CSV table of C-alpha atoms in Angstrom, one decimal:
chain,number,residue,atom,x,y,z
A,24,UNK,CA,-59.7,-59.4,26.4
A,25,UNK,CA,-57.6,-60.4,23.5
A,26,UNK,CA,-55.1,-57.8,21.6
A,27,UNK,CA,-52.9,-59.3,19.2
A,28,UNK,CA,-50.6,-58.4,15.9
A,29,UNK,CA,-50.5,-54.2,16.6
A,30,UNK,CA,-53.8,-54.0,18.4
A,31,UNK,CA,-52.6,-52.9,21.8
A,32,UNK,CA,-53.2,-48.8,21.0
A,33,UNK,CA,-56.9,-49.8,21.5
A,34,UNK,CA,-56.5,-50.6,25.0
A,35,UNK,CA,-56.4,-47.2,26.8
A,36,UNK,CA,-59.9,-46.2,24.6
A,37,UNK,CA,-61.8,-49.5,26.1
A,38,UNK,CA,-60.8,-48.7,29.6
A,39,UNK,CA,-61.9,-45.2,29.5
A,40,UNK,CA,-65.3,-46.3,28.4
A,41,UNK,CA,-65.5,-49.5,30.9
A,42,UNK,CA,-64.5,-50.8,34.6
A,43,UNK,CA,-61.0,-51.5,35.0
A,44,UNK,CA,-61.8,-54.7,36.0
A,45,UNK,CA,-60.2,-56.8,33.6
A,46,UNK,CA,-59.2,-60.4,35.1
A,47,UNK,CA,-57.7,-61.7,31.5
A,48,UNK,CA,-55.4,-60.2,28.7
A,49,UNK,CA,-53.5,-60.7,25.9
A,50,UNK,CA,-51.5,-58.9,24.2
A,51,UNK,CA,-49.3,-61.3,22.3
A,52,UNK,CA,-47.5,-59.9,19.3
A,53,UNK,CA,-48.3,-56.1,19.5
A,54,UNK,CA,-44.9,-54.8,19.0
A,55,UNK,CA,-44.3,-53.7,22.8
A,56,UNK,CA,-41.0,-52.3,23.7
A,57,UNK,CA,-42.8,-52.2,27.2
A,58,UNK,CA,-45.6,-52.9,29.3
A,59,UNK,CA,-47.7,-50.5,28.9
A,60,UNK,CA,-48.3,-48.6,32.8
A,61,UNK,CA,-52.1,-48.9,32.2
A,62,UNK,CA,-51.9,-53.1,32.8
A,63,UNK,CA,-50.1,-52.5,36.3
A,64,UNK,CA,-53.9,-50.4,37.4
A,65,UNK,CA,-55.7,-53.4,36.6
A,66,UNK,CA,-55.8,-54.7,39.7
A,67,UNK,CA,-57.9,-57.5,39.6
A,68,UNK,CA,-55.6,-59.3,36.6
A,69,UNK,CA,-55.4,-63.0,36.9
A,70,UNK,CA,-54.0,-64.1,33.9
A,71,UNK,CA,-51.6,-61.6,31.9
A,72,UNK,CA,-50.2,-62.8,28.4
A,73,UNK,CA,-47.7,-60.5,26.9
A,74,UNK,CA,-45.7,-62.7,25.2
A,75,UNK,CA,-43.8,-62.5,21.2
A,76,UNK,CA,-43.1,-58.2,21.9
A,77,UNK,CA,-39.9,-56.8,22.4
A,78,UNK,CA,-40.3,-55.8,26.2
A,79,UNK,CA,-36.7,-55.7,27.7
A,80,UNK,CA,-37.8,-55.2,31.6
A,81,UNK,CA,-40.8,-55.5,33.7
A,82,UNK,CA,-41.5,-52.6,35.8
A,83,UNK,CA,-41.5,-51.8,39.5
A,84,UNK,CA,-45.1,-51.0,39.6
A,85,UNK,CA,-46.2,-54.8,38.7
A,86,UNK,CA,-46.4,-55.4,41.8
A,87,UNK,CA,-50.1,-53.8,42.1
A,88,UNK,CA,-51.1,-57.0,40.6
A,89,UNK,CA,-51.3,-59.4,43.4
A,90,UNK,CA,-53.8,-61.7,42.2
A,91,UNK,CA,-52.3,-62.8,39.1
A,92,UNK,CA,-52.5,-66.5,38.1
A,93,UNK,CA,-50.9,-66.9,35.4
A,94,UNK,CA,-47.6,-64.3,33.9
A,95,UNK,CA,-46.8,-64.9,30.5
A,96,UNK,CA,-43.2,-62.8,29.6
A,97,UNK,CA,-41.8,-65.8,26.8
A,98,UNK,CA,-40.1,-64.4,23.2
A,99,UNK,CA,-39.3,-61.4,24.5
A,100,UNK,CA,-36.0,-59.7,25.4
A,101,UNK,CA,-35.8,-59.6,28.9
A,102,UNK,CA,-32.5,-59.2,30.6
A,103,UNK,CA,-33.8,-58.2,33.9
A,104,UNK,CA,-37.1,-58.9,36.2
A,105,UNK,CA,-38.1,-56.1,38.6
A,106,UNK,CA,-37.2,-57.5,42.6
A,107,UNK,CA,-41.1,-56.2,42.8
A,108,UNK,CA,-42.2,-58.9,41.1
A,109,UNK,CA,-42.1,-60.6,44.1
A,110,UNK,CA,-45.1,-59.0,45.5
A,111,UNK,CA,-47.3,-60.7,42.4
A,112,UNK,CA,-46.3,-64.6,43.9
A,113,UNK,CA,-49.1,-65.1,46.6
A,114,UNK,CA,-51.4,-66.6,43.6
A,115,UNK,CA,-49.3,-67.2,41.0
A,116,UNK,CA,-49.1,-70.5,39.9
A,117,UNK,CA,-47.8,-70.3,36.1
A,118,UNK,CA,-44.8,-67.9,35.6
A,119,UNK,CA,-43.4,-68.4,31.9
A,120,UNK,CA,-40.0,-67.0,31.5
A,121,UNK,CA,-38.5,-68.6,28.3
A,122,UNK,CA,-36.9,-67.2,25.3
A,123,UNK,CA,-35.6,-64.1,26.6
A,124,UNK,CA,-32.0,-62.8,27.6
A,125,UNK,CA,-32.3,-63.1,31.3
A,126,UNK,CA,-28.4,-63.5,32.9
A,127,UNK,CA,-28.8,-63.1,36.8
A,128,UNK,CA,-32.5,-63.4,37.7
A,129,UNK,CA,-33.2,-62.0,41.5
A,130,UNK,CA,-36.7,-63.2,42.3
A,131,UNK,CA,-38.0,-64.0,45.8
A,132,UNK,CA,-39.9,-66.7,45.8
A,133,UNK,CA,-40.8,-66.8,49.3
A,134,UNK,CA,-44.3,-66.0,48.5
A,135,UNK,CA,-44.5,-68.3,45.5
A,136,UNK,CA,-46.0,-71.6,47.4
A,137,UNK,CA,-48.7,-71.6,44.9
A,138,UNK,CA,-46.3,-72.2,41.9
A,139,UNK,CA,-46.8,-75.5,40.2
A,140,UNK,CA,-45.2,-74.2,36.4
A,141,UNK,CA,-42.3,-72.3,35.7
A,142,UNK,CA,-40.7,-72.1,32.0
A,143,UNK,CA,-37.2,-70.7,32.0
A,144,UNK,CA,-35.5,-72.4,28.4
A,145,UNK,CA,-34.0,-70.5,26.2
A,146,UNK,CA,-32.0,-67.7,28.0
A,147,UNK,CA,-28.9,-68.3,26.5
A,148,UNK,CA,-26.3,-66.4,29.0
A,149,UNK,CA,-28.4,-67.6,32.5
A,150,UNK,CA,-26.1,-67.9,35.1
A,151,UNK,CA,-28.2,-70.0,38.1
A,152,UNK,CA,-31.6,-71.1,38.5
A,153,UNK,CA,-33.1,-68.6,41.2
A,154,UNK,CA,-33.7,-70.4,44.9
A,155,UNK,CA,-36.9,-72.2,44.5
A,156,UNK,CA,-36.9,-74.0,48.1
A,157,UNK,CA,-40.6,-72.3,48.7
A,158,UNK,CA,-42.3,-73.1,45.9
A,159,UNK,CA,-43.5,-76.8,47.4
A,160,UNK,CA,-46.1,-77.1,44.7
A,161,UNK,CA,-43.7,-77.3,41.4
A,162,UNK,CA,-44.6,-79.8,39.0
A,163,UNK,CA,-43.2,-78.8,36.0
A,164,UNK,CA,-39.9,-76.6,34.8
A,165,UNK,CA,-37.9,-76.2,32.0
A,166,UNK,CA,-34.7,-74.9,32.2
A,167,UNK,CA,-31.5,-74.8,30.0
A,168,UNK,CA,-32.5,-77.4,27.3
A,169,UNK,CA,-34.6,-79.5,29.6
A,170,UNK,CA,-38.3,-80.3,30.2
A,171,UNK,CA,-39.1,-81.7,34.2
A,172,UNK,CA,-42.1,-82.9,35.0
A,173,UNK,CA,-43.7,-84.5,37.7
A,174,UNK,CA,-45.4,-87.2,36.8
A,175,UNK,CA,-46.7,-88.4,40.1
A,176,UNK,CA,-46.9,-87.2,43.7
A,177,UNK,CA,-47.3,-88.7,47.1
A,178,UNK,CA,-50.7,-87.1,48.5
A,179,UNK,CA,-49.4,-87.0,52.2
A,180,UNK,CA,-46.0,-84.8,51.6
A,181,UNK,CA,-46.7,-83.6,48.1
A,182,UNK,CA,-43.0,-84.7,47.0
A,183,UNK,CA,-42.3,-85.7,43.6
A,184,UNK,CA,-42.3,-89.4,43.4
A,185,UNK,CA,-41.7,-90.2,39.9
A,186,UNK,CA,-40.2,-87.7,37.4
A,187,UNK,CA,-39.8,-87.2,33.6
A,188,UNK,CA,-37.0,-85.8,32.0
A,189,UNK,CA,-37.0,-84.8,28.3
A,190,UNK,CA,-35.6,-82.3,25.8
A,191,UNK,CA,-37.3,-78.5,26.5
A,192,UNK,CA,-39.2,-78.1,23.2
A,193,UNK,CA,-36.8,-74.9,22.0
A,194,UNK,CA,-33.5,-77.2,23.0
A,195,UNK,CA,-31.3,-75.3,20.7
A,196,UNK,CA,-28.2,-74.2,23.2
A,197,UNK,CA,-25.4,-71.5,22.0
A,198,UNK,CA,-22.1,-71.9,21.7
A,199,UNK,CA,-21.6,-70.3,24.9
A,200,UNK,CA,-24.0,-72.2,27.1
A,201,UNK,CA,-22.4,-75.5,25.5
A,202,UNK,CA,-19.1,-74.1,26.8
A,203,UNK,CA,-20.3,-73.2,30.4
A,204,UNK,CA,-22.1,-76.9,30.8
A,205,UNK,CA,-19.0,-78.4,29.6
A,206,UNK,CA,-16.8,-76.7,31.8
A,207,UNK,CA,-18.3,-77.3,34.6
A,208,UNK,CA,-18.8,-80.7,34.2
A,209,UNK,CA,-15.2,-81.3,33.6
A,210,UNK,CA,-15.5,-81.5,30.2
A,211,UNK,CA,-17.1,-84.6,30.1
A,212,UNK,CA,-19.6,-83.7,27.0
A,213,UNK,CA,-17.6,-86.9,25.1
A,214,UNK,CA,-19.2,-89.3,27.8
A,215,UNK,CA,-22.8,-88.9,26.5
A,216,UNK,CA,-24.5,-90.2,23.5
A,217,UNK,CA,-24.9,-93.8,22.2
A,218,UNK,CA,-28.3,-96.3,23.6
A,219,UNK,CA,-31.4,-95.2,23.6
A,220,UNK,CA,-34.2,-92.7,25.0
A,221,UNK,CA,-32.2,-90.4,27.0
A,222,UNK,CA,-28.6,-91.4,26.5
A,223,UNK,CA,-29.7,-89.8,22.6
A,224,UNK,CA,-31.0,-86.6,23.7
A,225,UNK,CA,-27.6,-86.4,26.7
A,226,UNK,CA,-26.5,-83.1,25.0
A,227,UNK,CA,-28.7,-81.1,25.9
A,228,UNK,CA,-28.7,-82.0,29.1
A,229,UNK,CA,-25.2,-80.2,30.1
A,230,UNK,CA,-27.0,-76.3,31.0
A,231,UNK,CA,-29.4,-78.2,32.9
A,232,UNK,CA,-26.9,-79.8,35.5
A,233,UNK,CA,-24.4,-77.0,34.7
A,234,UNK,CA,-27.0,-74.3,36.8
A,235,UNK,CA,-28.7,-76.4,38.9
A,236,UNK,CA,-25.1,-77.3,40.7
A,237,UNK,CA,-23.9,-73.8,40.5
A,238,UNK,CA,-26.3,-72.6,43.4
A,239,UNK,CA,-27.5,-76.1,45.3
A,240,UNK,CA,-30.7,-76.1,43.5
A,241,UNK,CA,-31.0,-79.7,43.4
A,242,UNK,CA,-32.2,-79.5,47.0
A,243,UNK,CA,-35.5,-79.0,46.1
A,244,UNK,CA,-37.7,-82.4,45.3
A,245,UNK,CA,-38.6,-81.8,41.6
A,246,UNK,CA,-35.0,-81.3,41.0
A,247,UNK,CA,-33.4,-83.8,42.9
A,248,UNK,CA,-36.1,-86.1,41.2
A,249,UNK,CA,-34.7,-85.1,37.6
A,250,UNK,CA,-31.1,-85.5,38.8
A,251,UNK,CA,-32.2,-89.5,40.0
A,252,UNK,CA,-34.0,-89.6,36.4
A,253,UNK,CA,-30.9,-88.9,34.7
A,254,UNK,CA,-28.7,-90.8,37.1
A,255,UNK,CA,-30.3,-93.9,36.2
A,256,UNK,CA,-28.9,-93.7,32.6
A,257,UNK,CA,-24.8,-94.9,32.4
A,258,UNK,CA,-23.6,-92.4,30.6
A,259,UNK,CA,-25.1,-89.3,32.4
A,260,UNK,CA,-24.1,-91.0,35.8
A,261,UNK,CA,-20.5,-91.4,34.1
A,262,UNK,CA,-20.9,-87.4,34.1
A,263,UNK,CA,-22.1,-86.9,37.8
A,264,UNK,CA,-19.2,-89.4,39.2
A,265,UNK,CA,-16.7,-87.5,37.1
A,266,UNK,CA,-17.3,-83.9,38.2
A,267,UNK,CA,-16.3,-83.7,42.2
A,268,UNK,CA,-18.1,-80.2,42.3
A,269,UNK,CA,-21.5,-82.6,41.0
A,270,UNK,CA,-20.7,-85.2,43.8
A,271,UNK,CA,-20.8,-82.6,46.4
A,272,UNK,CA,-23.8,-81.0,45.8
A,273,UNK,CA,-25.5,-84.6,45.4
A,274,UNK,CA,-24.0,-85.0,49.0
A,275,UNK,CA,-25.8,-81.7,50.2
């Protein structure tokens, strides 16, 4: 069921006159300030698209949708997720998260094995990427100003053996998540540019490594893959070798 550009009103009328058993809708564009209560009863949701609204938090009651797929929360203004949310990550396997206003995101993903995509670009004032240790079947993140994306994977251990890095497609950063990347990379923003491929798009990197060392997140294999990927190019290496608070996470 599709309910775009101010349509969403006609929802409550088409469940009253049929099963609640809707497993797909959008409702991209209707102007939401929230999700409307009604969604969290459909139980048997798989793929929710709620995207381009105004919705500022998700609420506690999402959690009745265990067997959601796919969550689609992009352009809106989120600054929060509800810790229920949790309880919707046996099946999920796309959770798209960009273009909001999240700061501190609190998501267990201890249920989320099942996750293979997970979009979190363009949240401005992020402060860490959330633990992500249990999601063993990630093969593709975005996150700061960069797109990660596993490419190829060994069969036997699932591990990401080779790994693309490029610019997120929204890669415009704010002022302030410049400053945070430069800072913690020791102000080394001077050492990239210049060559070719990813030595020109080396800007926009900086958010990318700046939260992914703030928490250790480069322990998990996608990561860790993207951090080789970018390694491999002198002038982002010039970056890691500079920054002793980089070095030590590498070590971890």
């Amino acid at each position: 069921l599709q309910l775009h550009d101010g349509t969403s009103s006609l929802l409550q009328p088409l469940l009253n006159h049929s099963p609640p058993r809707l497993t797909r809708l959008s409702l991209r564009n209707c102007g939401l300030n929230a999700l409307p209560d009604v969604i969290c009863t459909l139980t048997h949701m798989q793929i929710l698209d709620v995207s381009y609204n105004k919705i500022q938090s998700v609420p506690a009651n999402i959690a009745h949708l265990t067997k959601l797929r796919e969550l689609h929360l992009n352009n809106n203004v989120l600054n929060t997720l509800a810790a229920s949310l949790r309880f919707c990550c046996d099946n999920l396997e796309t959770l798209a998260l960009h273009n909001n206003k999240l700061v501190a995101p609190s998501v267990d993903f201890r249920k989320a094995q099942r996750l293979q995509k997970l979009f979190m670009h363009g949240n401005p004032s992020l402060e860490y990427l959330m633990e992500l240790s249990p999601c063993v079947r990630l093969r593709e993140l975005s996150l700061g100003s960069v797109s990660v994306r596993a490419q190829r994977v060994c069969p036997r251990t699932g591990k990401a053996l080779v790994v693309n890095v490029s610019p997120s497609p929204d890669h415009q950063l704010s002022g302030t998540v410049q400053q945070a990347g430069r800072a913690l990379l020791g102000g080394a923003s001077a050492a990239f540019g210049g060559g070719g491929g990813i030595g020109q798009a080396q800007p926009y990197f900086l958010s990318f490594l700046a939260l992914i060392f703030r928490r250790s997140s480069c322990s998990h294999p996608l990561i860790a893959g993207a951090v080789e990927a970018l390694s491999r190019e002198k002038s982002s290496r010039d970056v890691l070798l500079r920054d002793a608070g980089s070095m030590q996470q590498l070590k971890l």
